[in-house]
Amino acid sequence: MKIHHIVLTALSAAMLMSPVQAQSGSGKGQKAEQKQRDHDIARQAVLRREVLPLPRILKLAGTYQPGDVIEIELKNKDGVILYDVDVLVSTGEVRDLKIDARTGKLLQNQPKGR
């Protein structure tokens, strides 16, 4: 499986029960700071074994849906922390996989946009 582009958006501090304070700022500097905080939150969640690491999720995604991962995000949906994985399949279709971030269980595999 080739990985063309990965976007990892971490969860808010409340979702992972990690204290993070909002900082004031503007423009690109504020976005860069937020991305760094999100990255740190996600990394800490992996270290605490609250979520599976990205390489493990990528391997699972390849078994669930052969193709090329084109985007991946870490999200909280109704209290379930999950990886939202977009996979480009050989037919040109993009599949939307939802994988439980704690267990690696496939929750959904459907065409993107449905």
JSON list of C-alpha atoms in Angstrom, two decimals:
[
{"chain": "A", "resi": 1, "resn": "MET", "atom": "CA", "xyz": [0.00, 0.00, 0.00]},
{"chain": "A", "resi": 2, "resn": "LYS", "atom": "CA", "xyz": [1.38, 3.38, -0.98]},
{"chain": "A", "resi": 3, "resn": "ILE", "atom": "CA", "xyz": [0.75, 6.42, 1.16]},
{"chain": "A", "resi": 4, "resn": "HIS", "atom": "CA", "xyz": [0.27, 9.54, -0.93]},
{"chain": "A", "resi": 5, "resn": "HIS", "atom": "CA", "xyz": [-0.75, 12.09, 1.65]},
{"chain": "A", "resi": 6, "resn": "ILE", "atom": "CA", "xyz": [-1.51, 11.86, 5.33]},
{"chain": "A", "resi": 7, "resn": "VAL", "atom": "CA", "xyz": [-3.24, 14.48, 7.40]},
{"chain": "A", "resi": 8, "resn": "LEU", "atom": "CA", "xyz": [-3.42, 13.61, 11.06]},
{"chain": "A", "resi": 9, "resn": "THR", "atom": "CA", "xyz": [-5.73, 15.85, 12.99]},
{"chain": "A", "resi": 10, "resn": "ALA", "atom": "CA", "xyz": [-5.53, 15.09, 16.68]},
{"chain": "A", "resi": 11, "resn": "LEU", "atom": "CA", "xyz": [-8.41, 15.20, 19.07]},
{"chain": "A", "resi": 12, "resn": "SER", "atom": "CA", "xyz": [-9.16, 18.02, 21.42]},
{"chain": "A", "resi": 13, "resn": "ALA", "atom": "CA", "xyz": [-7.75, 17.76, 24.92]},
{"chain": "A", "resi": 14, "resn": "ALA", "atom": "CA", "xyz": [-11.12, 16.97, 26.41]},
{"chain": "A", "resi": 15, "resn": "MET", "atom": "CA", "xyz": [-11.56, 13.98, 24.13]},
{"chain": "A", "resi": 16, "resn": "LEU", "atom": "CA", "xyz": [-8.32, 12.44, 25.33]},
{"chain": "A", "resi": 17, "resn": "MET", "atom": "CA", "xyz": [-8.57, 13.79, 28.87]},
{"chain": "A", "resi": 18, "resn": "SER", "atom": "CA", "xyz": [-5.36, 15.77, 28.50]},
{"chain": "A", "resi": 19, "resn": "PRO", "atom": "CA", "xyz": [-5.18, 19.36, 29.69]},
{"chain": "A", "resi": 20, "resn": "VAL", "atom": "CA", "xyz": [-4.40, 21.80, 26.91]},
{"chain": "A", "resi": 21, "resn": "GLN", "atom": "CA", "xyz": [-4.88, 25.50, 27.23]},
{"chain": "A", "resi": 22, "resn": "ALA", "atom": "CA", "xyz": [-5.94, 27.63, 24.31]},
{"chain": "A", "resi": 23, "resn": "GLN", "atom": "CA", "xyz": [-3.43, 30.31, 23.42]},
{"chain": "A", "resi": 24, "resn": "SER", "atom": "CA", "xyz": [-4.19, 33.55, 21.76]},
{"chain": "A", "resi": 25, "resn": "GLY", "atom": "CA", "xyz": [-2.54, 34.35, 18.48]},
{"chain": "A", "resi": 26, "resn": "SER", "atom": "CA", "xyz": [-3.38, 34.97, 14.88]},
{"chain": "A", "resi": 27, "resn": "GLY", "atom": "CA", "xyz": [-2.87, 33.68, 11.39]},
{"chain": "A", "resi": 28, "resn": "LYS", "atom": "CA", "xyz": [-0.27, 31.10, 10.45]},
{"chain": "A", "resi": 29, "resn": "GLY", "atom": "CA", "xyz": [1.45, 31.22, 13.83]},
{"chain": "A", "resi": 30, "resn": "GLN", "atom": "CA", "xyz": [-1.73, 30.23, 15.65]},
{"chain": "A", "resi": 31, "resn": "LYS", "atom": "CA", "xyz": [-2.42, 27.40, 13.18]},
{"chain": "A", "resi": 32, "resn": "ALA", "atom": "CA", "xyz": [1.14, 26.12, 13.54]},
{"chain": "A", "resi": 33, "resn": "GLU", "atom": "CA", "xyz": [0.85, 26.19, 17.33]},
{"chain": "A", "resi": 34, "resn": "GLN", "atom": "CA", "xyz": [-2.48, 24.34, 17.19]},
{"chain": "A", "resi": 35, "resn": "LYS", "atom": "CA", "xyz": [-1.05, 21.69, 14.84]},
{"chain": "A", "resi": 36, "resn": "GLN", "atom": "CA", "xyz": [1.87, 21.17, 17.24]},
{"chain": "A", "resi": 37, "resn": "ARG", "atom": "CA", "xyz": [-0.49, 20.86, 20.23]},
{"chain": "A", "resi": 38, "resn": "ASP", "atom": "CA", "xyz": [-2.69, 18.42, 18.28]},
{"chain": "A", "resi": 39, "resn": "HIS", "atom": "CA", "xyz": [0.37, 16.38, 17.36]},
{"chain": "A", "resi": 40, "resn": "ASP", "atom": "CA", "xyz": [1.53, 16.31, 20.98]},
{"chain": "A", "resi": 41, "resn": "ILE", "atom": "CA", "xyz": [-1.92, 15.23, 22.20]},
{"chain": "A", "resi": 42, "resn": "ALA", "atom": "CA", "xyz": [-2.07, 12.42, 19.65]},
{"chain": "A", "resi": 43, "resn": "ARG", "atom": "CA", "xyz": [1.46, 11.29, 20.48]},
{"chain": "A", "resi": 44, "resn": "GLN", "atom": "CA", "xyz": [0.70, 11.22, 24.19]},
{"chain": "A", "resi": 45, "resn": "ALA", "atom": "CA", "xyz": [-2.47, 9.19, 23.52]},
{"chain": "A", "resi": 46, "resn": "VAL", "atom": "CA", "xyz": [-0.37, 6.62, 21.64]},
{"chain": "A", "resi": 47, "resn": "LEU", "atom": "CA", "xyz": [2.20, 6.52, 24.44]},
{"chain": "A", "resi": 48, "resn": "ARG", "atom": "CA", "xyz": [-0.60, 5.98, 27.01]},
{"chain": "A", "resi": 49, "resn": "ARG", "atom": "CA", "xyz": [-1.94, 3.22, 24.74]},
{"chain": "A", "resi": 50, "resn": "GLU", "atom": "CA", "xyz": [-5.26, 5.01, 24.39]},
{"chain": "A", "resi": 51, "resn": "VAL", "atom": "CA", "xyz": [-5.01, 4.74, 20.60]},
{"chain": "A", "resi": 52, "resn": "LEU", "atom": "CA", "xyz": [-3.09, 2.48, 18.24]},
{"chain": "A", "resi": 53, "resn": "PRO", "atom": "CA", "xyz": [-0.09, 4.00, 16.47]},
{"chain": "A", "resi": 54, "resn": "LEU", "atom": "CA", "xyz": [-0.45, 5.20, 12.89]},
{"chain": "A", "resi": 55, "resn": "PRO", "atom": "CA", "xyz": [1.75, 2.47, 11.31]},
{"chain": "A", "resi": 56, "resn": "ARG", "atom": "CA", "xyz": [-0.51, -0.20, 12.84]},
{"chain": "A", "resi": 57, "resn": "ILE", "atom": "CA", "xyz": [-3.63, 1.55, 11.56]},
{"chain": "A", "resi": 58, "resn": "LEU", "atom": "CA", "xyz": [-2.14, 1.86, 8.07]},
{"chain": "A", "resi": 59, "resn": "LYS", "atom": "CA", "xyz": [-1.40, -1.88, 8.02]},
{"chain": "A", "resi": 60, "resn": "LEU", "atom": "CA", "xyz": [-4.95, -2.67, 9.18]},
{"chain": "A", "resi": 61, "resn": "ALA", "atom": "CA", "xyz": [-6.43, -0.29, 6.60]},
{"chain": "A", "resi": 62, "resn": "GLY", "atom": "CA", "xyz": [-4.57, -2.21, 3.89]},
{"chain": "A", "resi": 63, "resn": "THR", "atom": "CA", "xyz": [-6.10, -5.47, 5.03]},
{"chain": "A", "resi": 64, "resn": "TYR", "atom": "CA", "xyz": [-9.58, -3.98, 5.25]},
{"chain": "A", "resi": 65, "resn": "GLN", "atom": "CA", "xyz": [-9.43, -2.21, 1.88]},
{"chain": "A", "resi": 66, "resn": "PRO", "atom": "CA", "xyz": [-6.57, -2.68, -0.60]},
{"chain": "A", "resi": 67, "resn": "GLY", "atom": "CA", "xyz": [-5.55, 0.59, -2.25]},
{"chain": "A", "resi": 68, "resn": "ASP", "atom": "CA", "xyz": [-3.60, 3.75, -1.56]},
{"chain": "A", "resi": 69, "resn": "VAL", "atom": "CA", "xyz": [-4.21, 5.73, 1.62]},
{"chain": "A", "resi": 70, "resn": "ILE", "atom": "CA", "xyz": [-4.71, 9.34, 0.55]},
{"chain": "A", "resi": 71, "resn": "GLU", "atom": "CA", "xyz": [-5.82, 10.89, 3.84]},
{"chain": "A", "resi": 72, "resn": "ILE", "atom": "CA", "xyz": [-6.16, 9.92, 7.49]},
{"chain": "A", "resi": 73, "resn": "GLU", "atom": "CA", "xyz": [-7.57, 11.82, 10.45]},
{"chain": "A", "resi": 74, "resn": "LEU", "atom": "CA", "xyz": [-7.96, 11.01, 14.13]},
{"chain": "A", "resi": 75, "resn": "LYS", "atom": "CA", "xyz": [-11.48, 11.94, 15.29]},
{"chain": "A", "resi": 76, "resn": "ASN", "atom": "CA", "xyz": [-13.97, 11.58, 18.10]},
{"chain": "A", "resi": 77, "resn": "LYS", "atom": "CA", "xyz": [-17.43, 10.50, 16.95]},
{"chain": "A", "resi": 78, "resn": "ASP", "atom": "CA", "xyz": [-19.99, 10.24, 19.74]},
{"chain": "A", "resi": 79, "resn": "GLY", "atom": "CA", "xyz": [-17.34, 9.32, 22.30]},
{"chain": "A", "resi": 80, "resn": "VAL", "atom": "CA", "xyz": [-15.59, 6.77, 20.06]},
{"chain": "A", "resi": 81, "resn": "ILE", "atom": "CA", "xyz": [-12.06, 7.71, 19.09]},
{"chain": "A", "resi": 82, "resn": "LEU", "atom": "CA", "xyz": [-11.47, 6.61, 15.52]},
{"chain": "A", "resi": 83, "resn": "TYR", "atom": "CA", "xyz": [-9.23, 6.94, 12.53]},
{"chain": "A", "resi": 84, "resn": "ASP", "atom": "CA", "xyz": [-11.04, 8.18, 9.43]},
{"chain": "A", "resi": 85, "resn": "VAL", "atom": "CA", "xyz": [-9.08, 6.73, 6.51]},
{"chain": "A", "resi": 86, "resn": "ASP", "atom": "CA", "xyz": [-9.62, 7.58, 2.83]},
{"chain": "A", "resi": 87, "resn": "VAL", "atom": "CA", "xyz": [-8.38, 4.88, 0.45]},
{"chain": "A", "resi": 88, "resn": "LEU", "atom": "CA", "xyz": [-8.12, 5.25, -3.33]},
{"chain": "A", "resi": 89, "resn": "VAL", "atom": "CA", "xyz": [-8.94, 1.84, -4.85]},
{"chain": "A", "resi": 90, "resn": "SER", "atom": "CA", "xyz": [-7.90, 0.51, -8.26]},
{"chain": "A", "resi": 91, "resn": "THR", "atom": "CA", "xyz": [-11.25, 1.46, -9.84]},
{"chain": "A", "resi": 92, "resn": "GLY", "atom": "CA", "xyz": [-10.61, 5.14, -9.00]},
{"chain": "A", "resi": 93, "resn": "GLU", "atom": "CA", "xyz": [-13.20, 5.16, -6.23]},
{"chain": "A", "resi": 94, "resn": "VAL", "atom": "CA", "xyz": [-12.33, 6.63, -2.83]},
{"chain": "A", "resi": 95, "resn": "ARG", "atom": "CA", "xyz": [-13.46, 4.48, 0.11]},
{"chain": "A", "resi": 96, "resn": "ASP", "atom": "CA", "xyz": [-14.11, 5.95, 3.55]},
{"chain": "A", "resi": 97, "resn": "LEU", "atom": "CA", "xyz": [-12.96, 3.63, 6.35]},
{"chain": "A", "resi": 98, "resn": "LYS", "atom": "CA", "xyz": [-13.69, 4.26, 10.01]},
{"chain": "A", "resi": 99, "resn": "ILE", "atom": "CA", "xyz": [-11.36, 2.29, 12.28]},
{"chain": "A", "resi": 100, "resn": "ASP", "atom": "CA", "xyz": [-11.66, 2.21, 16.07]},
{"chain": "A", "resi": 101, "resn": "ALA", "atom": "CA", "xyz": [-8.47, 3.91, 17.27]},
{"chain": "A", "resi": 102, "resn": "ARG", "atom": "CA", "xyz": [-8.27, 1.83, 20.45]},
{"chain": "A", "resi": 103, "resn": "THR", "atom": "CA", "xyz": [-8.96, -1.65, 19.07]},
{"chain": "A", "resi": 104, "resn": "GLY", "atom": "CA", "xyz": [-8.26, -1.42, 15.33]},
{"chain": "A", "resi": 105, "resn": "LYS", "atom": "CA", "xyz": [-11.73, -2.82, 14.58]},
{"chain": "A", "resi": 106, "resn": "LEU", "atom": "CA", "xyz": [-13.26, -1.79, 11.26]},
{"chain": "A", "resi": 107, "resn": "LEU", "atom": "CA", "xyz": [-16.41, 0.23, 11.98]},
{"chain": "A", "resi": 108, "resn": "GLN", "atom": "CA", "xyz": [-17.29, 1.31, 8.45]},
{"chain": "A", "resi": 109, "resn": "ASN", "atom": "CA", "xyz": [-16.18, 0.84, 4.85]},
{"chain": "A", "resi": 110, "resn": "GLN", "atom": "CA", "xyz": [-18.23, 2.74, 2.30]},
{"chain": "A", "resi": 111, "resn": "PRO", "atom": "CA", "xyz": [-17.81, 5.01, -0.71]},
{"chain": "A", "resi": 112, "resn": "LYS", "atom": "CA", "xyz": [-16.61, 8.49, 0.28]},
{"chain": "A", "resi": 113, "resn": "GLY", "atom": "CA", "xyz": [-19.39, 11.06, 0.52]},
{"chain": "A", "resi": 114, "resn": "ARG", "atom": "CA", "xyz": [-22.16, 8.78, 1.72]}
]
